[in-house]
mmCIF file of C-alpha atoms and ligand atoms in Angstrom:
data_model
loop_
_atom_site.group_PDB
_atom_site.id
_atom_site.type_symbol
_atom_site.label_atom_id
_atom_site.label_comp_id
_atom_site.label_asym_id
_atom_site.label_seq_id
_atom_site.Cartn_x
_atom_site.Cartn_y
_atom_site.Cartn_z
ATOM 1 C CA UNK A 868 16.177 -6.747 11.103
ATOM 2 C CA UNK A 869 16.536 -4.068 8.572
ATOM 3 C CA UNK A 870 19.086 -2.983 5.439
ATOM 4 C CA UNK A 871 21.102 -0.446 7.709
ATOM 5 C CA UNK A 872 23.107 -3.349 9.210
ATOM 6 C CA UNK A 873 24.608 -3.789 6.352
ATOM 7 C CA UNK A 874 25.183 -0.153 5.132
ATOM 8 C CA UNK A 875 23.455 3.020 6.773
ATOM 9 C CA UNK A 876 23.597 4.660 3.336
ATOM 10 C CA UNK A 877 20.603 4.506 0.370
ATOM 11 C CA UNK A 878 21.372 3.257 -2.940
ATOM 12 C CA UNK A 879 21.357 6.770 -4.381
ATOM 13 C CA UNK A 880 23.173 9.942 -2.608
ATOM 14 C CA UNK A 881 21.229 11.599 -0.210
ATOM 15 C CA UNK A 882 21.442 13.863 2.671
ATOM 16 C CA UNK A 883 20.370 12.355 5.959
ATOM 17 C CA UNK A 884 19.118 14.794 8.458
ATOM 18 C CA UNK A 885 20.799 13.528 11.591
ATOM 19 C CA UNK A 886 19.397 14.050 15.256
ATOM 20 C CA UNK A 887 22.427 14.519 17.716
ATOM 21 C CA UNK A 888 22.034 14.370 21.741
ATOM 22 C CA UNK A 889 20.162 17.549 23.750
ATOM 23 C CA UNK A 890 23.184 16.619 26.257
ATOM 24 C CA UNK A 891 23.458 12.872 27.268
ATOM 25 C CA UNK A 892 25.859 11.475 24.701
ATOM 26 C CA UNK A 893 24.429 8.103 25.431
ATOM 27 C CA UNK A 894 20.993 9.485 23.429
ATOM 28 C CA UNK A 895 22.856 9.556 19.838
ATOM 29 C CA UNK A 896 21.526 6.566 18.410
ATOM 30 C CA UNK A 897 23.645 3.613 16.914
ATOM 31 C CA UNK A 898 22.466 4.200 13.499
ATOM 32 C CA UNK A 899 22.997 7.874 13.916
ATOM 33 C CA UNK A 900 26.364 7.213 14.947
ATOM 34 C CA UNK A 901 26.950 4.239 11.922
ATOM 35 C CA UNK A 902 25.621 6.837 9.560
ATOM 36 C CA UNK A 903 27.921 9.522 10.747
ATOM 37 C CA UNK A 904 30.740 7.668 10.057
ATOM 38 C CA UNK A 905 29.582 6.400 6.642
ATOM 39 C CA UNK A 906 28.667 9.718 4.812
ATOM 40 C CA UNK A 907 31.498 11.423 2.431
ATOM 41 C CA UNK A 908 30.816 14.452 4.253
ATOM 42 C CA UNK A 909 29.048 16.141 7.224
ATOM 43 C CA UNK A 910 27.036 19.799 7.111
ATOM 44 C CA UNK A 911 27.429 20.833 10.786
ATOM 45 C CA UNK A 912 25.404 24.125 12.354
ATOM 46 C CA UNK A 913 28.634 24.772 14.297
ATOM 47 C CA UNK A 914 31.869 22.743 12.846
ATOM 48 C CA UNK A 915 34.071 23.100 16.164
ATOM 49 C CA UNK A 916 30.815 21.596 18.178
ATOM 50 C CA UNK A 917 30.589 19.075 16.139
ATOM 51 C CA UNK A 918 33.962 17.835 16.394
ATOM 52 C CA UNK A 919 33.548 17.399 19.905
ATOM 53 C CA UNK A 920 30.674 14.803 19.276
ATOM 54 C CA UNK A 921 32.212 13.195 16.561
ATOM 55 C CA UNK A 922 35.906 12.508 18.369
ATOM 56 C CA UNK A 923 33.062 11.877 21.188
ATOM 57 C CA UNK A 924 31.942 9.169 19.440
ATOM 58 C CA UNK A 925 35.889 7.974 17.448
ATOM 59 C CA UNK A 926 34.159 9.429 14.177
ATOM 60 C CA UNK A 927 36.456 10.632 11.433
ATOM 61 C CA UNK A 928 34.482 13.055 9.339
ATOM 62 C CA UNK A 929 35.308 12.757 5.657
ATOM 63 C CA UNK A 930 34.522 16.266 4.993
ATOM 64 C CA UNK A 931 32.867 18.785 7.644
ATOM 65 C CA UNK A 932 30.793 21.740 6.194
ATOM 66 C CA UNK A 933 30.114 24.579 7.837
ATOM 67 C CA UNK A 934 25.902 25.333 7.302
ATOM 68 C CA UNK A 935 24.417 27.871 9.684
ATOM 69 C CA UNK A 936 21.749 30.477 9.119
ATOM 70 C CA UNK A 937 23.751 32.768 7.399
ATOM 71 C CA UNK A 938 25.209 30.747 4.604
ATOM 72 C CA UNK A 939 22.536 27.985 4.410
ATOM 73 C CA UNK A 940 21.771 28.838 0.820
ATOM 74 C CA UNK A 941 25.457 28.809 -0.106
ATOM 75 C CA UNK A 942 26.021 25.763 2.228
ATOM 76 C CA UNK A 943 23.126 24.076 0.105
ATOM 77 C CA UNK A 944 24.978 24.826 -3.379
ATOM 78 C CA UNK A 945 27.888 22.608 -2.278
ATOM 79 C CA UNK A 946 25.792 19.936 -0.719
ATOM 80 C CA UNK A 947 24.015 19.351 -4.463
ATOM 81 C CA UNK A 948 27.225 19.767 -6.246
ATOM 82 C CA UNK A 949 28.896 16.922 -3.691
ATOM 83 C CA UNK A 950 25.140 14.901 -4.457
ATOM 84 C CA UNK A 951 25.640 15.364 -7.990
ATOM 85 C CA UNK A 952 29.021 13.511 -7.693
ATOM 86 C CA UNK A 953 27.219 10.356 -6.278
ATOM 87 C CA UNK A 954 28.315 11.123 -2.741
ATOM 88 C CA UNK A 955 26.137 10.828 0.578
ATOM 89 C CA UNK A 956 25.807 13.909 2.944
ATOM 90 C CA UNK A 957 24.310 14.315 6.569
ATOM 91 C CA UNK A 958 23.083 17.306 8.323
ATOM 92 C CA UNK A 959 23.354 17.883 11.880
ATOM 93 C CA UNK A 960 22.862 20.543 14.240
ATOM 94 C CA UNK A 961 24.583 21.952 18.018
ATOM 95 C CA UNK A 962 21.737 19.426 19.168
ATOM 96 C CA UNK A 963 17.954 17.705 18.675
ATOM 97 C CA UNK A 964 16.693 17.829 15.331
ATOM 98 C CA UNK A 965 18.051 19.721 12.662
ATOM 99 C CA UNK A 966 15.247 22.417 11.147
ATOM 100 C CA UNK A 967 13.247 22.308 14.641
ATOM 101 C CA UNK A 968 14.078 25.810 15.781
ATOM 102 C CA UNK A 969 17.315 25.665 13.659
ATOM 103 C CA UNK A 970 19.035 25.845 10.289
ATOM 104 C CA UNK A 971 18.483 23.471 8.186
ATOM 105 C CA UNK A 972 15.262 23.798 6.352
ATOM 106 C CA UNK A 973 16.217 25.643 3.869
ATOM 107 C CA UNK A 974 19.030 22.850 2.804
ATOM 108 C CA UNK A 975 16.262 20.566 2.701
ATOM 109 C CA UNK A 976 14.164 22.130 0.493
ATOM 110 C CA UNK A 977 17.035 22.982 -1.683
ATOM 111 C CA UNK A 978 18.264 19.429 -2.217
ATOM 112 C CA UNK A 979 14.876 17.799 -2.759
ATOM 113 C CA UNK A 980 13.818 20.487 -5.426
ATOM 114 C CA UNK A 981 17.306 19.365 -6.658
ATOM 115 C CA UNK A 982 15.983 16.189 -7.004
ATOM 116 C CA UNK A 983 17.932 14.290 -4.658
ATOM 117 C CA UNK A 984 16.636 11.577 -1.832
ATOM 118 C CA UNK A 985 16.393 13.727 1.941
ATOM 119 C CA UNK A 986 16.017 11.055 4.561
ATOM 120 C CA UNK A 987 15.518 11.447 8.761
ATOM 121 C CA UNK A 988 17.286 9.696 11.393
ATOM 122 C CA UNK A 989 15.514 10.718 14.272
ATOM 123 C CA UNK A 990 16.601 11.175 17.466
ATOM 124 C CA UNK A 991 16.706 13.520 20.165
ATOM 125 C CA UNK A 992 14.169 16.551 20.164
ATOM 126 C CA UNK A 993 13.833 19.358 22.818
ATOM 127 C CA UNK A 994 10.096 20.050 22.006
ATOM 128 C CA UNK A 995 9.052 16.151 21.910
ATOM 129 C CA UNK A 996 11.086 15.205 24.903
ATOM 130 C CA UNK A 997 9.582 17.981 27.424
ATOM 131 C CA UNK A 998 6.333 16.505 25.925
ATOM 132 C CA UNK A 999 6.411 13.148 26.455
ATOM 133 C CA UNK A 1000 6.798 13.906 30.409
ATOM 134 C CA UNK A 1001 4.211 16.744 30.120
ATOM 135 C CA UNK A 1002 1.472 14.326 31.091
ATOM 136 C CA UNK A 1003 -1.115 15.927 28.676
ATOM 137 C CA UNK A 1004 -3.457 13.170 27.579
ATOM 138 C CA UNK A 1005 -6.609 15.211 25.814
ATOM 139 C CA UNK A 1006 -5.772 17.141 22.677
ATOM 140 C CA UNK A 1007 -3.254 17.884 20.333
ATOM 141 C CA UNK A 1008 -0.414 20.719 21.152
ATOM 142 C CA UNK A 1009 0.999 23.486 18.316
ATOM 143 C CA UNK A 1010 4.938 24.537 18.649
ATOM 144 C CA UNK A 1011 5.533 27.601 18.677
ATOM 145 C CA UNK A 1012 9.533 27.535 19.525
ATOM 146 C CA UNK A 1013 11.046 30.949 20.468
ATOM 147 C CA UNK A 1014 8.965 33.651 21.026
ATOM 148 C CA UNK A 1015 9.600 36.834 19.584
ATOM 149 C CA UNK A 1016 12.670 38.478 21.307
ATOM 150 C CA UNK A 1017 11.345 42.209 22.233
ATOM 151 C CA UNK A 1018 8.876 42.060 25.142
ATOM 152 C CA UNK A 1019 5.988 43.851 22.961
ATOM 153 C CA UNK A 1020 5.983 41.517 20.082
ATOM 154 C CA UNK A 1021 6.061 38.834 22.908
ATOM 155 C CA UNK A 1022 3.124 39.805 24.444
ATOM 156 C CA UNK A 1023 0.961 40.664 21.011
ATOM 157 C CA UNK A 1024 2.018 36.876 19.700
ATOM 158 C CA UNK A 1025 0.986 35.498 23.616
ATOM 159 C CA UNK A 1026 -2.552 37.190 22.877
ATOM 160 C CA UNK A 1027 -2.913 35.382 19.668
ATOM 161 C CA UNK A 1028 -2.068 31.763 21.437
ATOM 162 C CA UNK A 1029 -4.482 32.845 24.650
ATOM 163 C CA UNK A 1030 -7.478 31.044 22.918
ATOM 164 C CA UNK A 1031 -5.372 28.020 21.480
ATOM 165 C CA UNK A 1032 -7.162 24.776 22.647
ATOM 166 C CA UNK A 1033 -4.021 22.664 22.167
ATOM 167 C CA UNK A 1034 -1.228 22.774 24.018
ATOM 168 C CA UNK A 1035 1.908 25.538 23.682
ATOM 169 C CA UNK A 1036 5.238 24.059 23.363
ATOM 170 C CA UNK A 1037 7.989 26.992 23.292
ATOM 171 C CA UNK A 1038 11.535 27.244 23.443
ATOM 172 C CA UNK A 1039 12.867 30.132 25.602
ATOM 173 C CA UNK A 1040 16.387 31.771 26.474
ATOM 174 C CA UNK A 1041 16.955 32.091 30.092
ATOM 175 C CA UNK A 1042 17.583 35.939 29.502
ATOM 176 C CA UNK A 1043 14.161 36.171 29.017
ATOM 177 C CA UNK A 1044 12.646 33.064 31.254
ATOM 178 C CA UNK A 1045 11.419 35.002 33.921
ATOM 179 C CA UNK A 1046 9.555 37.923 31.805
ATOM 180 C CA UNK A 1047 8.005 35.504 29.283
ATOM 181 C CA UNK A 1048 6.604 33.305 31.950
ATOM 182 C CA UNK A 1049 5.261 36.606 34.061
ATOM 183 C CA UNK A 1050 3.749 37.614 30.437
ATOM 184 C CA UNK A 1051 1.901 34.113 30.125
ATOM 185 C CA UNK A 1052 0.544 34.973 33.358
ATOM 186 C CA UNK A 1053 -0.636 37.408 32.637
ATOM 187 C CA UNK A 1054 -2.245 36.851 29.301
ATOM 188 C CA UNK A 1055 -2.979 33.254 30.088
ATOM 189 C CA UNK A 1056 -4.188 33.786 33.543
ATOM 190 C CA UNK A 1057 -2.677 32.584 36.559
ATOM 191 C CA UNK A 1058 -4.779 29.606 36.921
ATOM 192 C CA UNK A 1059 -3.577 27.927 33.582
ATOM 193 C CA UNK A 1060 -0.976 25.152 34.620
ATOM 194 C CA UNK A 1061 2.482 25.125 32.591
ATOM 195 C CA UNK A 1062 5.161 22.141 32.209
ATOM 196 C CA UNK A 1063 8.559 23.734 32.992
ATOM 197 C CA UNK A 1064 11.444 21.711 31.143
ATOM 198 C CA UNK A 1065 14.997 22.528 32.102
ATOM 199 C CA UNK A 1066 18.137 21.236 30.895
ATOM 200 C CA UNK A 1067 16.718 17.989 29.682
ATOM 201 C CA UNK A 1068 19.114 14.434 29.789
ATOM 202 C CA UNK A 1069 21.363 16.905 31.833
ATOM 203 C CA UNK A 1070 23.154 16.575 34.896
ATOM 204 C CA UNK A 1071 21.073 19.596 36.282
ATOM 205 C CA UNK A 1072 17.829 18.098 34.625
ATOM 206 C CA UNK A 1073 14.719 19.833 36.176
ATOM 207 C CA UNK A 1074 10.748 19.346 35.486
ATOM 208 C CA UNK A 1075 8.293 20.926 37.216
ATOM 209 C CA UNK A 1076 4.710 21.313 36.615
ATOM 210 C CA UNK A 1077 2.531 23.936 38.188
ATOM 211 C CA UNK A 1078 0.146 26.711 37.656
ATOM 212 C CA UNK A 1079 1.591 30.089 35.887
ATOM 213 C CA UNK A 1080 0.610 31.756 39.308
ATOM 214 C CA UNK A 1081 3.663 30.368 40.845
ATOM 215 C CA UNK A 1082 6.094 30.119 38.375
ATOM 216 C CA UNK A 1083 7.578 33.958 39.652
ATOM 217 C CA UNK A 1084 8.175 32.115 42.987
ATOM 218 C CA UNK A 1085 9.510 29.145 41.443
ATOM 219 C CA UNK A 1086 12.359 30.935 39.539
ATOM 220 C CA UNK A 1087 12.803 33.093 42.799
ATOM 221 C CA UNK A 1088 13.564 30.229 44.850
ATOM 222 C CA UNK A 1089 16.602 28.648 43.238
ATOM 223 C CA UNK A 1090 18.969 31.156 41.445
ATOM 224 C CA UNK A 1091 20.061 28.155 38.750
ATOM 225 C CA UNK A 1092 16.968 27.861 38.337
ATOM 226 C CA UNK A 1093 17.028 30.495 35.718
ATOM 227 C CA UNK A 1094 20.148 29.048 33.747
ATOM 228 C CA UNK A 1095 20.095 26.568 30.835
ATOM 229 C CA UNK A 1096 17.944 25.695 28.516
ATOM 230 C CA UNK A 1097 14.326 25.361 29.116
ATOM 231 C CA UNK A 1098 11.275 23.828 27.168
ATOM 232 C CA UNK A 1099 7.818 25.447 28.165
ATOM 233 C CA UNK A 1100 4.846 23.511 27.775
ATOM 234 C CA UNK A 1101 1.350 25.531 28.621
ATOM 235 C CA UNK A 1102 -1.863 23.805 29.183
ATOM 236 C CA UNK A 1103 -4.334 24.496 26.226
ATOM 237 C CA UNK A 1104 -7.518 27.073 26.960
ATOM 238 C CA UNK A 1105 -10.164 25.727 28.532
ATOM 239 C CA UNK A 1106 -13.434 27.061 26.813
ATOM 240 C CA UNK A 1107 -16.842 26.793 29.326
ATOM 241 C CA UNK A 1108 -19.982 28.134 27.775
ATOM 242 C CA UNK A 1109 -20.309 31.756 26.794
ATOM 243 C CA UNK A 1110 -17.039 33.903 26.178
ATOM 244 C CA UNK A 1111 -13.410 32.253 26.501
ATOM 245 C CA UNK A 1112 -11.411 33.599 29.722
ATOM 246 C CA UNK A 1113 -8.082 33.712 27.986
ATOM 247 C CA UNK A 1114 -10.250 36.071 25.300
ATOM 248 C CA UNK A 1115 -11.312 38.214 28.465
ATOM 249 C CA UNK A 1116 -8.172 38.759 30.040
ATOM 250 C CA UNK A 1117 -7.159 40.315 26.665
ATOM 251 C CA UNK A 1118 -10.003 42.546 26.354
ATOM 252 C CA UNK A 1119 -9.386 43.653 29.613
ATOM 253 C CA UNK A 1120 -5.492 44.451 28.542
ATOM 254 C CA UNK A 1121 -6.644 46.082 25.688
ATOM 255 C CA UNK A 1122 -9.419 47.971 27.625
ATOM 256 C CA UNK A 1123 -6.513 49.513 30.012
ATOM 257 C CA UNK A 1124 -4.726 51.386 26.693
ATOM 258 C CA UNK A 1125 -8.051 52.085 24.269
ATOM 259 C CA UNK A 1126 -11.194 53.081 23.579
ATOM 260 C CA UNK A 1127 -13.868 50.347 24.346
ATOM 261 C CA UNK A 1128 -15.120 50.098 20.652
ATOM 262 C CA UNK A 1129 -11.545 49.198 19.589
ATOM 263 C CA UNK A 1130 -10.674 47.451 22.151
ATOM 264 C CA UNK A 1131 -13.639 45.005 21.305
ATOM 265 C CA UNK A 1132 -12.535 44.951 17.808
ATOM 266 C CA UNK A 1133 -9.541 44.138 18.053
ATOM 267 C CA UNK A 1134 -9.856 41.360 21.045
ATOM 268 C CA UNK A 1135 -12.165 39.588 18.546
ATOM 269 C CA UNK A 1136 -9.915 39.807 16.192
ATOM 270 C CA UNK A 1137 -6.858 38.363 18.328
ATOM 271 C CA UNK A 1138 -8.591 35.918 19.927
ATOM 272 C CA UNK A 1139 -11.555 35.119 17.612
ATOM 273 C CA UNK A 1140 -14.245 35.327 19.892
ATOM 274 C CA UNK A 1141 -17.305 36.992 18.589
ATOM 275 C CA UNK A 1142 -17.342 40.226 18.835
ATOM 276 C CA UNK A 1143 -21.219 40.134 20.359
ATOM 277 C CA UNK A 1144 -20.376 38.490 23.314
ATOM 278 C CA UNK A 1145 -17.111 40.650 24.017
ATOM 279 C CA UNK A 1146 -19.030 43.912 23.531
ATOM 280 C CA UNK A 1147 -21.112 42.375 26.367
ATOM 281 C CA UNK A 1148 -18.379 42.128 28.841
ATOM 282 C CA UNK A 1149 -16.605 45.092 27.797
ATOM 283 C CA UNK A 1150 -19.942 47.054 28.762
ATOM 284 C CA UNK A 1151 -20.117 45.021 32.008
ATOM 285 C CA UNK A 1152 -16.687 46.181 32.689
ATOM 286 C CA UNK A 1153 -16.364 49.693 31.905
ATOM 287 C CA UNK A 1154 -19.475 50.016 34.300
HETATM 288 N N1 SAM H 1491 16.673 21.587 17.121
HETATM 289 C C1 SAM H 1491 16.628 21.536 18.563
HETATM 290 C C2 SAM H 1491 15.640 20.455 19.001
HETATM 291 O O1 SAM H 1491 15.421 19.526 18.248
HETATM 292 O O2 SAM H 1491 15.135 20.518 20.099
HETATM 293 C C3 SAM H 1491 16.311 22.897 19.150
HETATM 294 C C4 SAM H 1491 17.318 23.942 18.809
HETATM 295 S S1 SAM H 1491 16.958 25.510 19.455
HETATM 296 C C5 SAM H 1491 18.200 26.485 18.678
HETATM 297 C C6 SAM H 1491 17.607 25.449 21.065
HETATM 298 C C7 SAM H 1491 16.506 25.506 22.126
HETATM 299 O O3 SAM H 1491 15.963 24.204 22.330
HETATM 300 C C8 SAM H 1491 16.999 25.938 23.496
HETATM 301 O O4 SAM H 1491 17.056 27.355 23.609
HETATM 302 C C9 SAM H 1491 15.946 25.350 24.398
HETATM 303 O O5 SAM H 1491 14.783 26.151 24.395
HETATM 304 C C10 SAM H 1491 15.655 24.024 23.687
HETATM 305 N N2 SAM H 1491 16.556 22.993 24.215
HETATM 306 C C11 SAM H 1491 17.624 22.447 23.615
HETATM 307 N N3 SAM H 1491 18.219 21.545 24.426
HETATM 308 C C12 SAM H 1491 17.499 21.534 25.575
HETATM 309 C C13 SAM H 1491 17.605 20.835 26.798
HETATM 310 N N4 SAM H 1491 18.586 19.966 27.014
HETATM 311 N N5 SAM H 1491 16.688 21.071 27.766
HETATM 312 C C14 SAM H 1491 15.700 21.957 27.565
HETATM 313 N N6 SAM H 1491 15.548 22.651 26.435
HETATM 314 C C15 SAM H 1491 16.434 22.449 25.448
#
């Protein structure tokens, strides 16, 4: 038994970074919900979303705050003036963690320079969620969240994760599903298995594991298939003796568009492979 029982606030004001539901209400956990209703105000990513959970839930916000990346510094000026008067402040987001792939960091920062306690109530969280079905006992994995938007940068950043031993968890917009998961493909190799995560705690919920080979036929089967919200997870590179495939397949994209001298270069570069044992290959290939 614990101190929240009696009150979900600290002795001192605080802001308490609150986790809210990916979609299942029933995830928003009781002291979530307790603390909710006991702060003197509420910073909210989008106010009119927010509403919805809280009359959701019979929650009467105090105060509600609008804080969203393009007033987070502003939004972060009232939050310390409100702490300064002794009163208790939470943060949430549309939904999952706050500052995972969404404003909030930057109030955070803010308010502990300020001085002032910043304390978690975890909950739900896209990235962790599609993770803890992925199945991927050896290793650790790196989040990367959304990929750059514009196909090019896309690919360059993919070429910097092809040698990445951990596991890839990324966030992606279903505009762009199909192409980013033809790009890992490609720059991954076909072989290299991916967790797709779709619409988690949803009525539409869909996981799927397979091999990036046959994610195109996947997506081509079911037309929802590209809607929602998705949570790729990729398999990490798997390094046998002598020069790393996922290096290789980026020489070899780099060998299409330059000369062979640069394209060595800069594929050791990217991927960190030695440069020795690429020139090798890149010899063997151009023959
Ligand atoms: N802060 C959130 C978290 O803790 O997961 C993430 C916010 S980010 C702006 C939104 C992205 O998270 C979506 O584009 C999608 O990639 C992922 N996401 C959020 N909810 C999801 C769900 N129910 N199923 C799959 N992915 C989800």
């Amino acid at each position: 038994m614990n101190e929240f029982i009696v009150s979900p606030l600290q002795d001192m004001p605080s802001l308490y970074v609150v986790a809210t539901p990916l979609g299942n209400l029933q995830d928003l956990p009781p002291r979530a919900r307790d603390t909710l209703a006991a702060v003197n105000a509420i910073a909210a990513e989008d106010t009119r979303h927010s509403q919805r959970l809280l009359d959701a839930f019979g929650i009467r916000a105090k105060r509600l705050l609008a804080m969203h990346q393009h007033n987070e510094q502003q939004a972060a000026g009232q939050v310390i003036e409100w702490l300064a008067q002794g009163q208790h402040v939470a943060l949430i987001t549309d939904a999952g963690t706050p500052a995972i792939s969404d404003p909030g960091a930057r109030l955070v920062a803010r308010v502990r320079e300020a001085g002032y306690t910043v304390s978690p109530v975890p909950g739900a969280c896209a990235a962790v969620a599609a993770l803890s079905v992925a199945g991927i006992a050896e290793g650790g994995f790196r989040f990367i969240g959304f990929l750059p938007a514009k196909a090019q940068s896309r690919r360059t950043t993919l070429m910097t994760l092809a040698n990445e031993r951990n596991a890839l968890v990324f966030y992606e917009a279903p505009h762009r599903i199909t192409a980013c998961v033809a790009d890992m493909a490609e720059i991954f190799g076909g072989g290299r298995k991916i967790l797709i995560a779709r619409e988690l705690t949803k009525l539409h919920e869909e996981i799927a594991a397979m091999p990036l080979s046959e994610t195109g036929v996947w997506f081509a089967t079911d037309a929802n298939r590209v809607r929602g919200e998705f949570v790729l997870v990729v398999h990490g590179a798997d390094v046998p003796n002598g020069v790393d495939a996922a290096a290789l397949r980026v020489l070899g994209l780099l060998l299409d568009e330059l000369p062979l001298r640069t394209a060595v270069r800069l594929a050791a570069e990217i991927t960190g492979e030695p440069r020795k044992g690429l020139y090798a290959h890149a010899l063997e290939q151009s023959r």
